[in-house]
mmCIF file of C-alpha atoms in Angstrom:
data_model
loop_
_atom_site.group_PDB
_atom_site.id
_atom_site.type_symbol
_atom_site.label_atom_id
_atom_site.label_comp_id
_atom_site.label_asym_id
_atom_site.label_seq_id
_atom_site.Cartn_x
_atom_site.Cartn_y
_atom_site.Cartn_z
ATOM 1 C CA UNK B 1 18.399 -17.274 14.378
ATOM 2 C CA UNK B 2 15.213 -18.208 15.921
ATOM 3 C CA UNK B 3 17.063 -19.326 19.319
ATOM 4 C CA UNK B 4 17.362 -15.359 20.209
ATOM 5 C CA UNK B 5 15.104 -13.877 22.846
ATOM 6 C CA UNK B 6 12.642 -16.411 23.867
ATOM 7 C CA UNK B 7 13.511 -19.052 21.854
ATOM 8 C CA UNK B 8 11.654 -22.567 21.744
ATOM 9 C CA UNK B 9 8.179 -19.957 21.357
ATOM 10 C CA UNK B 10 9.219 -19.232 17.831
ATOM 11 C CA UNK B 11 7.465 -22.094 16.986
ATOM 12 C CA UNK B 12 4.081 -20.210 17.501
ATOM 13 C CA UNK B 13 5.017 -17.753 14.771
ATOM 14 C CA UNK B 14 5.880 -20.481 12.204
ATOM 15 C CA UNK B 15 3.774 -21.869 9.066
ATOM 16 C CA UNK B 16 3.986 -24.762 8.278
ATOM 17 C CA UNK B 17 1.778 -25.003 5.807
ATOM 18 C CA UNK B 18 -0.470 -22.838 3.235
ATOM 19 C CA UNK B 19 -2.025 -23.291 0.308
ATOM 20 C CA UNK B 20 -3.872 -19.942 -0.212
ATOM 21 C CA UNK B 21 -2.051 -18.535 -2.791
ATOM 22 C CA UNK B 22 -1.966 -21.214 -5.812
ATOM 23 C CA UNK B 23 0.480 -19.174 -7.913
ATOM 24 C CA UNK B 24 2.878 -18.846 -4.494
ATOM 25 C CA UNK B 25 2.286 -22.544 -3.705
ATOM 26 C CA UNK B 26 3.604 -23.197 -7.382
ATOM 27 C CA UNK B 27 6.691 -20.315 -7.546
ATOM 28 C CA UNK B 28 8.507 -21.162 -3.785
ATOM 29 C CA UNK B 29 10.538 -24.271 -2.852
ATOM 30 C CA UNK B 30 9.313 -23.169 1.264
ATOM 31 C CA UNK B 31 7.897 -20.910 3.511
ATOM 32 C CA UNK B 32 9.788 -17.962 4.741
ATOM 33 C CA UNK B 33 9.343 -17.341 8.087
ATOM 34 C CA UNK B 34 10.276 -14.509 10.040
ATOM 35 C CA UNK B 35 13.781 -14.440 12.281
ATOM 36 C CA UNK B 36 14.956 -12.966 15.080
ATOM 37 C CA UNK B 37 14.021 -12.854 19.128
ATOM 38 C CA UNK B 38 10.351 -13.331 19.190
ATOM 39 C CA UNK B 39 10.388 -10.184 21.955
ATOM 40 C CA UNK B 40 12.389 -7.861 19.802
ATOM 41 C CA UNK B 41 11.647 -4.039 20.279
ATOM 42 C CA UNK B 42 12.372 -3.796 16.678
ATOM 43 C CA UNK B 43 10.477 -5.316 13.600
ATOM 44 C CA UNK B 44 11.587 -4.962 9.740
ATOM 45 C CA UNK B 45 9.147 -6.033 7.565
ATOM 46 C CA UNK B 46 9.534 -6.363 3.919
ATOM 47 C CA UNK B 47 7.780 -7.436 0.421
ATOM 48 C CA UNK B 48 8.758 -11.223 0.479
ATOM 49 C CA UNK B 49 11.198 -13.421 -0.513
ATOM 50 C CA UNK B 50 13.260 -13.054 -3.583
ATOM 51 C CA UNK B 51 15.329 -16.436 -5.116
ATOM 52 C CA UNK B 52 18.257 -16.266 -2.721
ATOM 53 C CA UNK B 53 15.764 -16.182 0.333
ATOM 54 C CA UNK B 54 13.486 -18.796 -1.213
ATOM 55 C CA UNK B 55 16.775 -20.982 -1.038
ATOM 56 C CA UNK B 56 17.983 -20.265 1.989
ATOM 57 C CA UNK B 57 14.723 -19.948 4.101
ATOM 58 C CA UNK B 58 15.818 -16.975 5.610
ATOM 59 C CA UNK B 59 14.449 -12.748 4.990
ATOM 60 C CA UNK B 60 16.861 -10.675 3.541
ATOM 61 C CA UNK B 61 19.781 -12.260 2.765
ATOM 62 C CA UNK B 62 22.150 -12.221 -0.337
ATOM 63 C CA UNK B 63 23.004 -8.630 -1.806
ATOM 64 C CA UNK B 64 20.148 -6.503 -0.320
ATOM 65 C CA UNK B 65 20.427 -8.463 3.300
ATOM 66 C CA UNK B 66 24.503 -7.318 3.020
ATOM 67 C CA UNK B 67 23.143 -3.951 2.708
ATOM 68 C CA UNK B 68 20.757 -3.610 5.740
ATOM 69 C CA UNK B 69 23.075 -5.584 7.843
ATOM 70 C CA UNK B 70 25.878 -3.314 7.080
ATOM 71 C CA UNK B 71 23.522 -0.108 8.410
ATOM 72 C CA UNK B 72 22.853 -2.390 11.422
ATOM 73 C CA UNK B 73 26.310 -2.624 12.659
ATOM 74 C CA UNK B 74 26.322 1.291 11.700
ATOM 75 C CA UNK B 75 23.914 1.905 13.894
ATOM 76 C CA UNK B 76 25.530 0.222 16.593
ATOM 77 C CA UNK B 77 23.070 -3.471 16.082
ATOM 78 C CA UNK B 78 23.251 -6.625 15.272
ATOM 79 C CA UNK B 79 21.049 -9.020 13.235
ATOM 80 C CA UNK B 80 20.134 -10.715 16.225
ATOM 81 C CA UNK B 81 18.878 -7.578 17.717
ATOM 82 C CA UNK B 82 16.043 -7.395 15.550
ATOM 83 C CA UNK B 83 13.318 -9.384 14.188
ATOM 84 C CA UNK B 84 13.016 -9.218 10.203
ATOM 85 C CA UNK B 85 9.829 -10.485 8.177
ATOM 86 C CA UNK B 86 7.579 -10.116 4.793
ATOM 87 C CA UNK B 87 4.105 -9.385 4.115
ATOM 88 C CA UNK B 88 4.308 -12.316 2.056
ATOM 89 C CA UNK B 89 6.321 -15.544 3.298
ATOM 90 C CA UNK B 90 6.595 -17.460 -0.122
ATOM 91 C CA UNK B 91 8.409 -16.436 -3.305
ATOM 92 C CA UNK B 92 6.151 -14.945 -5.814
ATOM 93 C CA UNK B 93 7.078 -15.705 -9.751
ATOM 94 C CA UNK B 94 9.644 -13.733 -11.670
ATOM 95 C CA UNK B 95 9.996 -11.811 -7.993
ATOM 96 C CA UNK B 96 6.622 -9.884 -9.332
ATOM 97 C CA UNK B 97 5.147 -7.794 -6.524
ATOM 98 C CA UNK B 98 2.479 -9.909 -4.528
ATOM 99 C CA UNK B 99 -0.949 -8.969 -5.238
ATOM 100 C CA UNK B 100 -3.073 -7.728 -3.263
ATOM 101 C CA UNK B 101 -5.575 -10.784 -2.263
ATOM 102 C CA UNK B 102 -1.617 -12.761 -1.958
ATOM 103 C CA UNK B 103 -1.194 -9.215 1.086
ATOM 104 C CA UNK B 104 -4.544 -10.122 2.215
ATOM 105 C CA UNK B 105 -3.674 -13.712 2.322
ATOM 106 C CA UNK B 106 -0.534 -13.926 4.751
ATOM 107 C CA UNK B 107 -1.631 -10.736 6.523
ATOM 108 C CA UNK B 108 -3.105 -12.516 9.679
ATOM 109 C CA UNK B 109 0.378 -14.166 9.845
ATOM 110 C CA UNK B 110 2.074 -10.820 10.276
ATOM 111 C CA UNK B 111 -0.162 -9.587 12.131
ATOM 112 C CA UNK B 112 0.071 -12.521 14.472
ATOM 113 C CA UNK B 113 3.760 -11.610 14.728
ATOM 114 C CA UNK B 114 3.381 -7.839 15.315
ATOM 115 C CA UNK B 115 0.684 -8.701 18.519
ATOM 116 C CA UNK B 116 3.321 -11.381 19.710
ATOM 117 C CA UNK B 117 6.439 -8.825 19.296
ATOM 118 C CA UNK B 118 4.369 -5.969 20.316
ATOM 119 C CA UNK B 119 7.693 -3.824 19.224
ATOM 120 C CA UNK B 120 8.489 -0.096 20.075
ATOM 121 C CA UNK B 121 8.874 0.370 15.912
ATOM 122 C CA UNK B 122 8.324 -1.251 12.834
ATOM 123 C CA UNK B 123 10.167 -0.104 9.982
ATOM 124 C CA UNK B 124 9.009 -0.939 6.409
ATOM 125 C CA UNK B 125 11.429 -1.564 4.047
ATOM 126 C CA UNK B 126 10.143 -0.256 0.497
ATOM 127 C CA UNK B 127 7.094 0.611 -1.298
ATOM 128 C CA UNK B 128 4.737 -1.922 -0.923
ATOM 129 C CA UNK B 129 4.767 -3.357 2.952
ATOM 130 C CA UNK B 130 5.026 0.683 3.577
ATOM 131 C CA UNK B 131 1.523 0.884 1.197
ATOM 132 C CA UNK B 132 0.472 -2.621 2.666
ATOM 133 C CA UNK B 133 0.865 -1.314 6.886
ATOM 134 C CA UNK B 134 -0.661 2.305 6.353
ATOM 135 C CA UNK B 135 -3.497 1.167 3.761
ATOM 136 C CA UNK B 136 -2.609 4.074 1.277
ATOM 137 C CA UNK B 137 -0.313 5.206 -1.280
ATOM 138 C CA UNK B 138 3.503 6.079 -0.513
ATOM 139 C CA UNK B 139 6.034 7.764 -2.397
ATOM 140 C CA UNK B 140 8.750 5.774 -0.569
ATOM 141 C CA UNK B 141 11.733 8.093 -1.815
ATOM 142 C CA UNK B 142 10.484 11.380 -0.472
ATOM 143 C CA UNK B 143 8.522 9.425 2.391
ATOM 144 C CA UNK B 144 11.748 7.726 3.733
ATOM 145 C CA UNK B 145 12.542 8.421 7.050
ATOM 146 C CA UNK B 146 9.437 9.648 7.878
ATOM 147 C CA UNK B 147 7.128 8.277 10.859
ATOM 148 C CA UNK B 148 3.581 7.411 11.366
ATOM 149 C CA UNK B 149 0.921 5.755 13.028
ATOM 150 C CA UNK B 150 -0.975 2.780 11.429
ATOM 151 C CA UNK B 151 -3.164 0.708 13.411
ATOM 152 C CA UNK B 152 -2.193 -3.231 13.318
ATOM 153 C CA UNK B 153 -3.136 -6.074 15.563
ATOM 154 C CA UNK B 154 -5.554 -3.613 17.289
ATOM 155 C CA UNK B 155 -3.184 -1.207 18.368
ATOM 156 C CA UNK B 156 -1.913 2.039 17.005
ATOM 157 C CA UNK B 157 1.705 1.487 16.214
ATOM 158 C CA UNK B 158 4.495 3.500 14.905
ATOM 159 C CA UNK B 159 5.936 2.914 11.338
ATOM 160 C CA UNK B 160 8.956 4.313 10.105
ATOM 161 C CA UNK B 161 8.872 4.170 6.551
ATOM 162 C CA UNK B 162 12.378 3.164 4.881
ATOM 163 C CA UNK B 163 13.342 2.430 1.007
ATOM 164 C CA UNK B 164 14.063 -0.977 -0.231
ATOM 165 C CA UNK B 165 17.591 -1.589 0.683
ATOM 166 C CA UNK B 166 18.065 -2.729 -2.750
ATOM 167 C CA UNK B 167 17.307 0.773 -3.687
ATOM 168 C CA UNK B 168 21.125 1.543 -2.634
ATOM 169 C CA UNK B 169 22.605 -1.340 -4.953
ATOM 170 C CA UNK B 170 20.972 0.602 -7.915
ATOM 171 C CA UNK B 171 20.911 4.293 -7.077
ATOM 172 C CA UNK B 172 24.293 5.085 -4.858
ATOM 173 C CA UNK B 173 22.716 8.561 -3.867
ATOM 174 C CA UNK B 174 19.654 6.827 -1.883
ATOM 175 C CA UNK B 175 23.183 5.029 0.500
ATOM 176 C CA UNK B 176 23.135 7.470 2.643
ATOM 177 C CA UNK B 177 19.522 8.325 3.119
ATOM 178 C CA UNK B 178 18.919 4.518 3.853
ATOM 179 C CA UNK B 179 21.939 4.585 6.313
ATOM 180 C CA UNK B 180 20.574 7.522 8.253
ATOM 181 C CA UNK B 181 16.801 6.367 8.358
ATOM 182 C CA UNK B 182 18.271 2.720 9.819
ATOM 183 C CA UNK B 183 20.095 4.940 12.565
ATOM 184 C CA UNK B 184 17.016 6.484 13.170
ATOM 185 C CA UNK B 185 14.903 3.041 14.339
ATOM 186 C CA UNK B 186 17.609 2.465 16.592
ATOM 187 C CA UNK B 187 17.275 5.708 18.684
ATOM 188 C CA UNK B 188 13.736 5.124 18.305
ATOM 189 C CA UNK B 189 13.465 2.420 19.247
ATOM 190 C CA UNK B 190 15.812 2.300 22.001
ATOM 191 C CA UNK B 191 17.534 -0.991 20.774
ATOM 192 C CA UNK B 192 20.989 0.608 19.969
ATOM 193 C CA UNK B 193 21.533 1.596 23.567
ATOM 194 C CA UNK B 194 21.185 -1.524 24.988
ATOM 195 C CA UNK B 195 21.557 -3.805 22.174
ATOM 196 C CA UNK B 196 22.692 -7.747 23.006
ATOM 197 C CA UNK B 197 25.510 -7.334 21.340
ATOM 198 C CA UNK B 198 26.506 -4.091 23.128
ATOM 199 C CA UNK B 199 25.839 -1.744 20.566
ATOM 200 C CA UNK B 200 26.643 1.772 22.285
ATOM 201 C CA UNK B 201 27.044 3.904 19.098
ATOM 202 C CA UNK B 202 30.678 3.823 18.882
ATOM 203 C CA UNK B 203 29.939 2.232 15.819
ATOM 204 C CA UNK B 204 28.180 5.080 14.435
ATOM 205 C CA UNK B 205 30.879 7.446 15.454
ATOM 206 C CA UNK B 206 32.158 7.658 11.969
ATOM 207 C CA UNK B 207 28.503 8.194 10.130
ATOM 208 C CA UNK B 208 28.144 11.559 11.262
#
C-alpha cells in the first residue's frame, strides 16, 4: 500500500526498530506500520494491532478491516484513499489494551505521522486512541460521530470520534451508526469528492 501518494517517502514514517516496550517486544512477531499515501487528507487511527495484523503487517485487516473497508466503498472511498494507523504499532499480549506508558511510548511515532500527513481529519476508531488524541475520558457510543479539536504535532486538529469497527461484529444496532459517522469523514474531509479511485457518492446512493 505504501506506493500511494508519494511513495518511496514512506520510508520516513517507518520503524524499524524499538525496544521500549519489553512486554510488546516479547507479544509481536513485527512492527505495524501505518499504510496508505503519506499525503492523505484522511487519517484513521486505531488501538494497535490484534493477531491477524501482527501476521500480516498490515492495520486493520481480517474481520474488523472487512468492516471499515466495506463503509469506505459506502462512502464512495477506497483503502488507498486513506492512510490508517495505531497508537501502538506492536501487538500487545492477549490483545489487552496498551497501557498508558506503551501510548506514551509510540506516541512521537504518530505524531510524526500526523505532522507529515498534516490531514483535513483524523478519525479515531474506538475508545482508547479517541481517549489517547483528546487526553480525556470518552464515552465512545454516545460520543460517535461527534467532532472536536485536540491539539497534536503542534497544531489544533479536528477529530472525529468513531466506535471500534469491531463494535458492529458484536452489537448489529451500532452498523449503522458506524456506517453514517464513516460517511461523515468523507464530506469532511473532502476525500469522497475527489477520491483516486473516483469516488463521487454514487456509491452512497443507496445508504440514505
Amino acid at each position: 500500500m505504501s506506493e500511494h501518494g508519494d511513495g518511496g517517502l514512506d520510508a520516513d514514517l517507518r520503524v524499524p526498530a524499538c525496544e521500549r516496550c519489553p512486554a510488546l517486544v516479547e507479544s509481536r512477531s513485527r512492527i505495524v506500520d501505518g499504510v496508505g499515501p503519506t499525503d492523505a487528507d484522511l487519517l484513521f487511527v486505531g488501538e494497535g494491532p490484534g493477531a491477524t495484523e501482527d501476521e500480516e503487517g498490515e492495520p486493520f485487516v481480517g474481520r474488523s478491516g472487512d468492516v471499515l473497508d466495506e463503509a469506505l466503498r459506502d462512502a464512495g472511498l477506497a483503502r488507498a484513499d486513506v492512510r490508517i494507523t495505531n497508537c501502538v504499532r506492536c501487538r500487545p499480549p492477549d490483545n489487552r489494551d496498551p497501557t498508558s506508558e506503551e501510548l506514551g511510548n509510540c506516541r512521537g511515532h504518530l505524531e510524526g505521522e500526523i505532522e507529515r500527513l498534516d490531514p483535513e481529519l483524523i478519525v479515531t476508531l474506538g475508545k482508547v486512541p479517541s481517549e489517547h488524541l483528546l487526553d480525556r475520558s470518552v464515552g465512545i457510543t454516545a460520543e460517535s460521530g461527534d467532532v472536536a479539536d485536540a491539539r497534536l504535532a503542534g497544531e489544533s486538529r479536528r477529530v472525529l470520534l468513531s466506535v471500534h469497527p469491531a463494535a458492529t461484529l458484536y452489537d448489529r444496532s451500532q452498523r449503522d451508526g458506524f456506517f453514517e459517522t464513516i460517511a461523515r469523514a468523507a464530506e469532511l474531509s473532502g476525500v469522497g469528492e475527489r477520491g483516486e479511485n473516483g469516488g463521487d457518492g454514487q456509491s452512497r446512493l443507496g445508504e440514505f
